[in-house]
Amino acid sequence: MALDRLRFHSILVQEMSAPTETAERLAEVVAQATDEAVTDEQFQTRMDLTEARLLADHRAEINRLLKWMVGLGVAVGGGLIAVMGMLVAKL
């Protein structure tokens, strides 16, 4: 960005006959504004990363819930099998 600031300053002074002090201030203002600007590509990259993080978090939560459900299913299923076994043993 420093090189762009120097080019802009040079254009202001040489081609537009702007005073050096004014050109320096204007180049500084433009440099600060462009440093803080976010390009469409940067925005899209950030959005893609955010979407990927959200999907990963969602999948992790779904996996956690599925583990709980499978665990509960095994426990309840084992309990039912035990009860059925006890009933069959009594007959």
Tab-separated table of C-alpha atoms in Angstrom:
chain	number	residue	atom	x	y	z
A	1	MET	CA	0.000	0.000	0.000
A	2	ALA	CA	2.908	2.354	0.620
A	3	LEU	CA	3.883	2.102	-3.041
A	4	ASP	CA	0.320	2.940	-4.122
A	5	ARG	CA	0.341	5.933	-1.777
A	6	LEU	CA	3.576	7.181	-3.379
A	7	ARG	CA	2.152	6.718	-6.884
A	8	PHE	CA	-1.011	8.586	-5.957
A	9	HIS	CA	1.052	11.384	-4.393
A	10	SER	CA	3.219	11.551	-7.494
A	11	ILE	CA	0.176	11.796	-9.772
A	12	LEU	CA	-1.329	14.561	-7.645
A	13	VAL	CA	1.869	16.600	-7.607
A	14	GLN	CA	3.173	16.051	-11.138
A	15	GLU	CA	0.078	15.709	-13.285
A	16	MET	CA	-2.455	17.726	-11.313
A	17	SER	CA	-0.073	20.377	-9.965
A	18	ALA	CA	-1.323	19.917	-6.412
A	19	PRO	CA	0.748	21.357	-3.566
A	20	THR	CA	2.963	18.724	-1.951
A	21	GLU	CA	1.493	19.156	1.524
A	22	THR	CA	-2.064	18.798	0.248
A	23	ALA	CA	-1.099	15.812	-1.879
A	24	GLU	CA	0.460	14.124	1.138
A	25	ARG	CA	-2.655	14.645	3.255
A	26	LEU	CA	-4.945	13.456	0.481
A	27	ALA	CA	-2.767	10.406	-0.197
A	28	GLU	CA	-2.853	9.563	3.523
A	29	VAL	CA	-6.649	9.853	3.676
A	30	VAL	CA	-7.090	7.680	0.592
A	31	ALA	CA	-4.592	5.120	1.935
A	32	GLN	CA	-6.439	4.874	5.265
A	33	ALA	CA	-9.785	4.494	3.515
A	34	THR	CA	-8.525	1.750	1.213
A	35	ASP	CA	-6.723	-0.082	4.029
A	36	GLU	CA	-10.008	-0.480	5.897
A	37	ALA	CA	-12.022	-1.370	2.809
A	38	VAL	CA	-13.112	-4.963	2.384
A	39	THR	CA	-13.152	-6.310	-1.131
A	40	ASP	CA	-15.897	-8.571	-2.445
A	41	GLU	CA	-13.418	-11.459	-2.591
A	42	GLN	CA	-12.404	-10.984	1.059
A	43	PHE	CA	-16.058	-10.753	2.080
A	44	GLN	CA	-16.927	-13.918	0.161
A	45	THR	CA	-13.974	-15.743	1.725
A	46	ARG	CA	-15.075	-14.700	5.214
A	47	MET	CA	-18.640	-15.761	4.492
A	48	ASP	CA	-17.463	-19.135	3.163
A	49	LEU	CA	-15.367	-19.687	6.298
A	50	THR	CA	-18.272	-18.720	8.524
A	51	GLU	CA	-20.585	-21.078	6.657
A	52	ALA	CA	-18.051	-23.905	6.954
A	53	ARG	CA	-17.710	-23.301	10.713
A	54	LEU	CA	-21.482	-23.297	11.158
A	55	LEU	CA	-21.841	-26.523	9.194
A	56	ALA	CA	-19.055	-28.160	11.202
A	57	ASP	CA	-20.659	-27.070	14.485
A	58	HIS	CA	-24.054	-28.310	13.309
A	59	ARG	CA	-22.650	-31.690	12.282
A	60	ALA	CA	-20.785	-32.029	15.580
A	61	GLU	CA	-23.990	-31.330	17.499
A	62	ILE	CA	-25.969	-33.812	15.397
A	63	ASN	CA	-23.268	-36.449	15.992
A	64	ARG	CA	-23.389	-35.783	19.732
A	65	LEU	CA	-27.169	-36.179	19.787
A	66	LEU	CA	-26.990	-39.353	17.703
A	67	LYS	CA	-24.502	-40.854	20.159
A	68	TRP	CA	-26.867	-40.098	23.028
A	69	MET	CA	-29.810	-41.588	21.157
A	70	VAL	CA	-27.910	-44.746	20.246
A	71	GLY	CA	-26.739	-45.085	23.841
A	72	LEU	CA	-30.270	-44.682	25.156
A	73	GLY	CA	-31.571	-47.104	22.537
A	74	VAL	CA	-29.028	-49.720	23.576
A	75	ALA	CA	-29.872	-49.206	27.272
A	76	VAL	CA	-33.631	-49.379	26.736
A	77	GLY	CA	-33.281	-52.283	24.287
A	78	GLY	CA	-31.066	-54.160	26.752
A	79	GLY	CA	-33.593	-53.539	29.505
A	80	LEU	CA	-36.429	-54.836	27.344
A	81	ILE	CA	-34.459	-57.929	26.411
A	82	ALA	CA	-33.748	-58.553	30.108
A	83	VAL	CA	-37.435	-58.172	30.997
A	84	MET	CA	-38.431	-60.485	28.151
A	85	GLY	CA	-35.831	-63.002	29.295
A	86	MET	CA	-37.205	-62.898	32.830
A	87	LEU	CA	-40.744	-63.399	31.539
A	88	VAL	CA	-39.698	-66.331	29.380
A	89	ALA	CA	-37.778	-67.859	32.306
A	90	LYS	CA	-40.892	-67.723	34.493
A	91	LEU	CA	-42.965	-69.641	31.943
